[in-house]
């Protein structure tokens, strides 16, 4: 009976831990899908730029236009492919992998989706470069070229400034970031005895079990004092 109760407690704690970590997994999965959707849109713009017929003179500007368009298309497709794979493989590893796969899936998605976001930004910069080169090639007068190029540069500056403001406003200090992982040093004997092989889950479960037992002991002491108190 006691062994069954212990196993049930360990199982319930493990399920609770995974449900907390699942929120992080869903958060990063949704981020990847959002980045992938916008990257696909900008990749379409870059592909349309390659299909546009423009003059080949001056040759330098023509090469700049093609390089920026191809770079934008490449970065956006890289972002689309990486975010799509992350949205597929991350939850798949967490769902079907061995013990500890949830932690591995979330920890790997944290870094990879940031790389995808940086690829998205690089593609956005390259697309603006292609637009500037296009304005210098196709427009006739220098006044038109300067005005349109200035507008494109202002647009790019406003986008980057707004991104910087938002990242700074919603920045989370590294020391204050909260995750679903429990990182305190724990006694690993309980986890080993329960047949759990992953060291992270062993430390987490042993800590939670210890806290649960301490709270239960505290309630027992309080109940004993209430019963021993004279009427």
PDB file of C-alpha atoms in Angstrom:
ATOM      1  CA  UNK A   1       0.000   0.000   0.000  1.00  0.00           C
ATOM      2  CA  UNK A   2       2.745   2.456   0.937  1.00  0.00           C
ATOM      3  CA  UNK A   3       4.749   1.555  -2.157  1.00  0.00           C
ATOM      4  CA  UNK A   4       1.713   2.125  -4.345  1.00  0.00           C
ATOM      5  CA  UNK A   5       1.098   5.493  -2.687  1.00  0.00           C
ATOM      6  CA  UNK A   6       4.707   6.511  -3.269  1.00  0.00           C
ATOM      7  CA  UNK A   7       4.580   5.497  -6.914  1.00  0.00           C
ATOM      8  CA  UNK A   8       1.281   7.348  -7.367  1.00  0.00           C
ATOM      9  CA  UNK A   9       2.778  10.461  -5.787  1.00  0.00           C
ATOM     10  CA  UNK A  10       5.834  10.286  -8.034  1.00  0.00           C
ATOM     11  CA  UNK A  11       3.661   9.799 -11.110  1.00  0.00           C
ATOM     12  CA  UNK A  12       1.387  12.713 -10.245  1.00  0.00           C
ATOM     13  CA  UNK A  13       4.353  14.983  -9.607  1.00  0.00           C
ATOM     14  CA  UNK A  14       5.952  13.980 -12.883  1.00  0.00           C
ATOM     15  CA  UNK A  15       2.739  14.676 -14.796  1.00  0.00           C
ATOM     16  CA  UNK A  16       2.432  18.073 -13.098  1.00  0.00           C
ATOM     17  CA  UNK A  17       6.022  18.903 -14.019  1.00  0.00           C
ATOM     18  CA  UNK A  18       5.464  17.957 -17.645  1.00  0.00           C
ATOM     19  CA  UNK A  19       2.282  20.033 -17.819  1.00  0.00           C
ATOM     20  CA  UNK A  20       4.258  23.089 -16.681  1.00  0.00           C
ATOM     21  CA  UNK A  21       6.984  22.423 -19.220  1.00  0.00           C
ATOM     22  CA  UNK A  22       4.351  21.874 -21.912  1.00  0.00           C
ATOM     23  CA  UNK A  23       3.321  25.523 -21.615  1.00  0.00           C
ATOM     24  CA  UNK A  24       6.843  26.530 -22.610  1.00  0.00           C
ATOM     25  CA  UNK A  25       6.780  24.066 -25.486  1.00  0.00           C
ATOM     26  CA  UNK A  26       3.515  25.519 -26.803  1.00  0.00           C
ATOM     27  CA  UNK A  27       4.856  29.055 -26.410  1.00  0.00           C
ATOM     28  CA  UNK A  28       7.957  28.419 -28.520  1.00  0.00           C
ATOM     29  CA  UNK A  29       5.996  26.364 -31.043  1.00  0.00           C
ATOM     30  CA  UNK A  30       3.576  29.249 -31.591  1.00  0.00           C
ATOM     31  CA  UNK A  31       6.526  31.639 -31.942  1.00  0.00           C
ATOM     32  CA  UNK A  32       8.058  29.425 -34.611  1.00  0.00           C
ATOM     33  CA  UNK A  33       4.794  29.247 -36.537  1.00  0.00           C
ATOM     34  CA  UNK A  34       4.396  33.036 -36.397  1.00  0.00           C
ATOM     35  CA  UNK A  35       7.929  33.647 -37.675  1.00  0.00           C
ATOM     36  CA  UNK A  36       7.504  31.030 -40.395  1.00  0.00           C
ATOM     37  CA  UNK A  37       4.290  32.618 -41.654  1.00  0.00           C
ATOM     38  CA  UNK A  38       5.812  36.086 -41.982  1.00  0.00           C
ATOM     39  CA  UNK A  39       8.992  34.680 -43.523  1.00  0.00           C
ATOM     40  CA  UNK A  40       6.945  32.916 -46.190  1.00  0.00           C
ATOM     41  CA  UNK A  41       5.239  36.219 -47.009  1.00  0.00           C
ATOM     42  CA  UNK A  42       8.537  38.075 -47.406  1.00  0.00           C
ATOM     43  CA  UNK A  43       9.982  35.174 -49.393  1.00  0.00           C
ATOM     44  CA  UNK A  44       7.147  35.716 -51.864  1.00  0.00           C
ATOM     45  CA  UNK A  45       8.116  39.386 -52.155  1.00  0.00           C
ATOM     46  CA  UNK A  46      11.753  38.452 -52.781  1.00  0.00           C
ATOM     47  CA  UNK A  47      10.761  35.916 -55.442  1.00  0.00           C
ATOM     48  CA  UNK A  48       8.589  38.537 -57.139  1.00  0.00           C
ATOM     49  CA  UNK A  49      11.587  40.891 -57.147  1.00  0.00           C
ATOM     50  CA  UNK A  50      13.614  38.287 -59.036  1.00  0.00           C
ATOM     51  CA  UNK A  51      10.847  37.978 -61.630  1.00  0.00           C
ATOM     52  CA  UNK A  52      10.757  41.732 -62.285  1.00  0.00           C
ATOM     53  CA  UNK A  53      12.353  42.917 -65.517  1.00  0.00           C
ATOM     54  CA  UNK A  54      14.812  45.737 -64.860  1.00  0.00           C
ATOM     55  CA  UNK A  55      17.540  47.436 -66.824  1.00  0.00           C
ATOM     56  CA  UNK A  56      21.017  45.926 -66.654  1.00  0.00           C
ATOM     57  CA  UNK A  57      22.754  49.283 -66.566  1.00  0.00           C
ATOM     58  CA  UNK A  58      24.543  50.292 -64.462  1.00  0.00           C
ATOM     59  CA  UNK A  59      25.921  46.808 -63.954  1.00  0.00           C
ATOM     60  CA  UNK A  60      26.970  47.352 -60.327  1.00  0.00           C
ATOM     61  CA  UNK A  61      23.476  48.360 -59.215  1.00  0.00           C
ATOM     62  CA  UNK A  62      22.004  45.479 -61.195  1.00  0.00           C
ATOM     63  CA  UNK A  63      24.271  43.044 -59.344  1.00  0.00           C
ATOM     64  CA  UNK A  64      23.423  44.654 -56.003  1.00  0.00           C
ATOM     65  CA  UNK A  65      19.728  44.275 -56.775  1.00  0.00           C
ATOM     66  CA  UNK A  66      20.096  40.602 -57.678  1.00  0.00           C
ATOM     67  CA  UNK A  67      22.345  39.812 -54.712  1.00  0.00           C
ATOM     68  CA  UNK A  68      19.993  41.480 -52.237  1.00  0.00           C
ATOM     69  CA  UNK A  69      16.951  39.760 -53.747  1.00  0.00           C
ATOM     70  CA  UNK A  70      18.590  36.331 -53.691  1.00  0.00           C
ATOM     71  CA  UNK A  71      19.908  36.902 -50.157  1.00  0.00           C
ATOM     72  CA  UNK A  72      16.463  37.945 -48.957  1.00  0.00           C
ATOM     73  CA  UNK A  73      14.874  34.894 -50.559  1.00  0.00           C
ATOM     74  CA  UNK A  74      17.511  32.606 -49.056  1.00  0.00           C
ATOM     75  CA  UNK A  75      17.241  33.994 -45.526  1.00  0.00           C
ATOM     76  CA  UNK A  76      13.450  33.903 -45.556  1.00  0.00           C
ATOM     77  CA  UNK A  77      13.353  30.334 -46.874  1.00  0.00           C
ATOM     78  CA  UNK A  78      15.902  29.362 -44.217  1.00  0.00           C
ATOM     79  CA  UNK A  79      13.612  30.844 -41.597  1.00  0.00           C
ATOM     80  CA  UNK A  80      10.577  29.053 -43.046  1.00  0.00           C
ATOM     81  CA  UNK A  81      12.300  25.673 -43.170  1.00  0.00           C
ATOM     82  CA  UNK A  82      13.852  25.943 -39.704  1.00  0.00           C
ATOM     83  CA  UNK A  83      10.665  27.104 -37.986  1.00  0.00           C
ATOM     84  CA  UNK A  84       8.596  24.452 -39.746  1.00  0.00           C
ATOM     85  CA  UNK A  85      10.978  21.711 -38.646  1.00  0.00           C
ATOM     86  CA  UNK A  86      11.079  23.087 -35.111  1.00  0.00           C
ATOM     87  CA  UNK A  87       7.279  23.155 -34.918  1.00  0.00           C
ATOM     88  CA  UNK A  88       7.217  19.527 -36.076  1.00  0.00           C
ATOM     89  CA  UNK A  89      10.239  17.930 -34.420  1.00  0.00           C
ATOM     90  CA  UNK A  90      10.144  19.725 -31.066  1.00  0.00           C
ATOM     91  CA  UNK A  91       6.676  18.567 -29.987  1.00  0.00           C
ATOM     92  CA  UNK A  92       7.381  15.177 -31.576  1.00  0.00           C
ATOM     93  CA  UNK A  93      10.470  14.689 -29.414  1.00  0.00           C
ATOM     94  CA  UNK A  94       8.638  15.834 -26.300  1.00  0.00           C
ATOM     95  CA  UNK A  95       5.692  13.532 -27.003  1.00  0.00           C
ATOM     96  CA  UNK A  96       7.393  10.365 -28.203  1.00  0.00           C
ATOM     97  CA  UNK A  97      10.917  10.557 -26.812  1.00  0.00           C
ATOM     98  CA  UNK A  98      12.339   8.824 -23.724  1.00  0.00           C
ATOM     99  CA  UNK A  99      12.431  10.278 -20.215  1.00  0.00           C
ATOM    100  CA  UNK A 100      13.760  13.827 -20.235  1.00  0.00           C
ATOM    101  CA  UNK A 101      12.778  14.493 -23.850  1.00  0.00           C
ATOM    102  CA  UNK A 102      10.469  17.331 -22.853  1.00  0.00           C
ATOM    103  CA  UNK A 103      13.392  19.239 -21.329  1.00  0.00           C
ATOM    104  CA  UNK A 104      15.610  18.586 -24.348  1.00  0.00           C
ATOM    105  CA  UNK A 105      12.890  19.699 -26.767  1.00  0.00           C
ATOM    106  CA  UNK A 106      12.181  22.969 -24.960  1.00  0.00           C
ATOM    107  CA  UNK A 107      15.828  23.843 -24.303  1.00  0.00           C
ATOM    108  CA  UNK A 108      16.777  23.284 -27.950  1.00  0.00           C
ATOM    109  CA  UNK A 109      13.802  25.236 -29.276  1.00  0.00           C
ATOM    110  CA  UNK A 110      14.767  28.263 -27.158  1.00  0.00           C
ATOM    111  CA  UNK A 111      17.985  28.798 -29.100  1.00  0.00           C
ATOM    112  CA  UNK A 112      16.892  27.594 -32.516  1.00  0.00           C
ATOM    113  CA  UNK A 113      13.853  29.813 -32.858  1.00  0.00           C
ATOM    114  CA  UNK A 114      16.027  32.839 -32.080  1.00  0.00           C
ATOM    115  CA  UNK A 115      18.333  31.917 -34.958  1.00  0.00           C
ATOM    116  CA  UNK A 116      15.265  31.704 -37.179  1.00  0.00           C
ATOM    117  CA  UNK A 117      14.202  35.175 -36.044  1.00  0.00           C
ATOM    118  CA  UNK A 118      17.653  36.584 -36.856  1.00  0.00           C
ATOM    119  CA  UNK A 119      17.452  34.994 -40.321  1.00  0.00           C
ATOM    120  CA  UNK A 120      14.076  36.700 -40.753  1.00  0.00           C
ATOM    121  CA  UNK A 121      15.623  40.078 -39.864  1.00  0.00           C
ATOM    122  CA  UNK A 122      18.529  39.548 -42.264  1.00  0.00           C
ATOM    123  CA  UNK A 123      16.092  38.758 -45.052  1.00  0.00           C
ATOM    124  CA  UNK A 124      14.151  41.913 -44.216  1.00  0.00           C
ATOM    125  CA  UNK A 125      17.318  44.020 -44.446  1.00  0.00           C
ATOM    126  CA  UNK A 126      18.263  42.442 -47.770  1.00  0.00           C
ATOM    127  CA  UNK A 127      14.784  43.140 -49.153  1.00  0.00           C
ATOM    128  CA  UNK A 128      15.147  46.823 -48.307  1.00  0.00           C
ATOM    129  CA  UNK A 129      18.548  46.830 -50.006  1.00  0.00           C
ATOM    130  CA  UNK A 130      16.968  45.402 -53.149  1.00  0.00           C
ATOM    131  CA  UNK A 131      14.280  48.102 -53.027  1.00  0.00           C
ATOM    132  CA  UNK A 132      16.924  50.848 -52.834  1.00  0.00           C
ATOM    133  CA  UNK A 133      18.846  49.363 -55.767  1.00  0.00           C
ATOM    134  CA  UNK A 134      15.604  49.074 -57.741  1.00  0.00           C
ATOM    135  CA  UNK A 135      14.800  52.751 -57.182  1.00  0.00           C
ATOM    136  CA  UNK A 136      18.235  53.825 -58.424  1.00  0.00           C
ATOM    137  CA  UNK A 137      17.942  51.635 -61.527  1.00  0.00           C
ATOM    138  CA  UNK A 138      14.379  52.341 -62.625  1.00  0.00           C
ATOM    139  CA  UNK A 139      13.798  55.973 -61.673  1.00  0.00           C
ATOM    140  CA  UNK A 140      14.906  58.649 -64.102  1.00  0.00           C
ATOM    141  CA  UNK A 141      15.941  61.740 -62.152  1.00  0.00           C
ATOM    142  CA  UNK A 142      18.276  61.985 -59.190  1.00  0.00           C
ATOM    143  CA  UNK A 143      15.592  63.802 -57.238  1.00  0.00           C
ATOM    144  CA  UNK A 144      13.263  60.809 -57.542  1.00  0.00           C
ATOM    145  CA  UNK A 145      16.041  58.384 -56.688  1.00  0.00           C
ATOM    146  CA  UNK A 146      17.079  60.275 -53.569  1.00  0.00           C
ATOM    147  CA  UNK A 147      13.513  60.825 -52.340  1.00  0.00           C
ATOM    148  CA  UNK A 148      12.442  57.193 -52.774  1.00  0.00           C
ATOM    149  CA  UNK A 149      15.688  55.825 -51.337  1.00  0.00           C
ATOM    150  CA  UNK A 150      15.352  58.143 -48.352  1.00  0.00           C
ATOM    151  CA  UNK A 151      11.806  56.920 -47.750  1.00  0.00           C
ATOM    152  CA  UNK A 152      12.991  53.309 -47.859  1.00  0.00           C
ATOM    153  CA  UNK A 153      15.819  54.058 -45.414  1.00  0.00           C
ATOM    154  CA  UNK A 154      13.417  55.848 -43.068  1.00  0.00           C
ATOM    155  CA  UNK A 155      11.058  52.881 -43.226  1.00  0.00           C
ATOM    156  CA  UNK A 156      13.885  50.495 -42.388  1.00  0.00           C
ATOM    157  CA  UNK A 157      15.073  52.735 -39.555  1.00  0.00           C
ATOM    158  CA  UNK A 158      11.581  52.923 -38.064  1.00  0.00           C
ATOM    159  CA  UNK A 159      11.163  49.152 -38.239  1.00  0.00           C
ATOM    160  CA  UNK A 160      14.506  48.458 -36.563  1.00  0.00           C
ATOM    161  CA  UNK A 161      13.929  51.167 -33.960  1.00  0.00           C
ATOM    162  CA  UNK A 162      10.509  49.787 -33.101  1.00  0.00           C
ATOM    163  CA  UNK A 163      11.928  46.273 -32.814  1.00  0.00           C
ATOM    164  CA  UNK A 164      14.653  47.580 -30.515  1.00  0.00           C
ATOM    165  CA  UNK A 165      12.133  49.460 -28.360  1.00  0.00           C
ATOM    166  CA  UNK A 166       9.879  46.417 -28.010  1.00  0.00           C
ATOM    167  CA  UNK A 167      12.757  44.077 -27.210  1.00  0.00           C
ATOM    168  CA  UNK A 168      14.021  46.502 -24.591  1.00  0.00           C
ATOM    169  CA  UNK A 169      10.576  47.128 -23.115  1.00  0.00           C
ATOM    170  CA  UNK A 170       9.703  43.453 -22.797  1.00  0.00           C
ATOM    171  CA  UNK A 171      13.214  42.235 -22.002  1.00  0.00           C
ATOM    172  CA  UNK A 172      13.495  39.631 -19.254  1.00  0.00           C
ATOM    173  CA  UNK A 173      16.671  39.749 -17.133  1.00  0.00           C
ATOM    174  CA  UNK A 174      18.716  36.585 -17.423  1.00  0.00           C
ATOM    175  CA  UNK A 175      18.837  36.259 -13.645  1.00  0.00           C
ATOM    176  CA  UNK A 176      15.069  36.733 -13.367  1.00  0.00           C
ATOM    177  CA  UNK A 177      13.899  34.471 -16.188  1.00  0.00           C
ATOM    178  CA  UNK A 178      11.534  31.738 -15.011  1.00  0.00           C
ATOM    179  CA  UNK A 179      11.297  28.408 -16.799  1.00  0.00           C
ATOM    180  CA  UNK A 180       9.471  25.167 -16.177  1.00  0.00           C
ATOM    181  CA  UNK A 181      12.674  23.459 -15.090  1.00  0.00           C
ATOM    182  CA  UNK A 182      13.539  23.039 -11.402  1.00  0.00           C
ATOM    183  CA  UNK A 183      17.274  23.612 -10.968  1.00  0.00           C
ATOM    184  CA  UNK A 184      17.890  23.305  -7.234  1.00  0.00           C
ATOM    185  CA  UNK A 185      20.394  20.668  -6.040  1.00  0.00           C
ATOM    186  CA  UNK A 186      18.451  17.607  -4.988  1.00  0.00           C
ATOM    187  CA  UNK A 187      18.844  14.220  -3.429  1.00  0.00           C
ATOM    188  CA  UNK A 188      18.841  11.741  -6.328  1.00  0.00           C
ATOM    189  CA  UNK A 189      18.092   8.593  -4.361  1.00  0.00           C
ATOM    190  CA  UNK A 190      14.327   8.921  -4.708  1.00  0.00           C
ATOM    191  CA  UNK A 191      14.469   9.309  -8.459  1.00  0.00           C
ATOM    192  CA  UNK A 192      16.816   6.364  -8.897  1.00  0.00           C
ATOM    193  CA  UNK A 193      14.596   4.182  -6.731  1.00  0.00           C
ATOM    194  CA  UNK A 194      11.565   5.096  -8.832  1.00  0.00           C
ATOM    195  CA  UNK A 195      13.259   3.957 -12.040  1.00  0.00           C
ATOM    196  CA  UNK A 196      13.769   7.408 -13.612  1.00  0.00           C
ATOM    197  CA  UNK A 197      16.966   7.696 -15.625  1.00  0.00           C
ATOM    198  CA  UNK A 198      17.102  11.378 -16.557  1.00  0.00           C
ATOM    199  CA  UNK A 199      19.174  13.330 -14.016  1.00  0.00           C
ATOM    200  CA  UNK A 200      17.128  16.517 -14.432  1.00  0.00           C
ATOM    201  CA  UNK A 201      13.872  14.752 -13.705  1.00  0.00           C
ATOM    202  CA  UNK A 202      15.490  12.880 -10.824  1.00  0.00           C
ATOM    203  CA  UNK A 203      16.496  16.136  -9.163  1.00  0.00           C
ATOM    204  CA  UNK A 204      13.130  17.705  -9.858  1.00  0.00           C
ATOM    205  CA  UNK A 205      11.064  14.818  -8.576  1.00  0.00           C
ATOM    206  CA  UNK A 206      13.146  14.343  -5.448  1.00  0.00           C
ATOM    207  CA  UNK A 207      12.758  18.030  -4.632  1.00  0.00           C
ATOM    208  CA  UNK A 208       9.021  17.997  -5.192  1.00  0.00           C
ATOM    209  CA  UNK A 209       8.561  14.819  -3.193  1.00  0.00           C
ATOM    210  CA  UNK A 210      10.609  16.264  -0.334  1.00  0.00           C
ATOM    211  CA  UNK A 211       8.543  19.454  -0.366  1.00  0.00           C
ATOM    212  CA  UNK A 212       5.325  17.463  -0.473  1.00  0.00           C
ATOM    213  CA  UNK A 213       6.373  15.322   2.467  1.00  0.00           C
ATOM    214  CA  UNK A 214       7.515  18.372   4.444  1.00  0.00           C
ATOM    215  CA  UNK A 215       4.161  20.060   3.880  1.00  0.00           C
ATOM    216  CA  UNK A 216       2.354  16.880   4.877  1.00  0.00           C
ATOM    217  CA  UNK A 217       4.442  16.615   8.061  1.00  0.00           C
ATOM    218  CA  UNK A 218       3.687  20.234   8.871  1.00  0.00           C
ATOM    219  CA  UNK A 219      -0.028  19.614   8.500  1.00  0.00           C
ATOM    220  CA  UNK A 220       0.236  16.512  10.695  1.00  0.00           C
ATOM    221  CA  UNK A 221       1.978  18.476  13.439  1.00  0.00           C
ATOM    222  CA  UNK A 222      -0.639  21.197  13.283  1.00  0.00           C
ATOM    223  CA  UNK A 223      -3.405  18.614  13.466  1.00  0.00           C
ATOM    224  CA  UNK A 224      -1.737  16.924  16.455  1.00  0.00           C
ATOM    225  CA  UNK A 225      -1.487  20.222  18.293  1.00  0.00           C
ATOM    226  CA  UNK A 226      -5.157  20.899  17.643  1.00  0.00           C
ATOM    227  CA  UNK A 227      -6.123  17.480  18.993  1.00  0.00           C
ATOM    228  CA  UNK A 228      -3.916  17.794  22.094  1.00  0.00           C
ATOM    229  CA  UNK A 229      -5.208  21.261  22.940  1.00  0.00           C
ATOM    230  CA  UNK A 230      -7.571  21.093  25.963  1.00  0.00           C
ATOM    231  CA  UNK A 231     -11.184  21.792  25.217  1.00  0.00           C
TER     232      UNK A 231
END
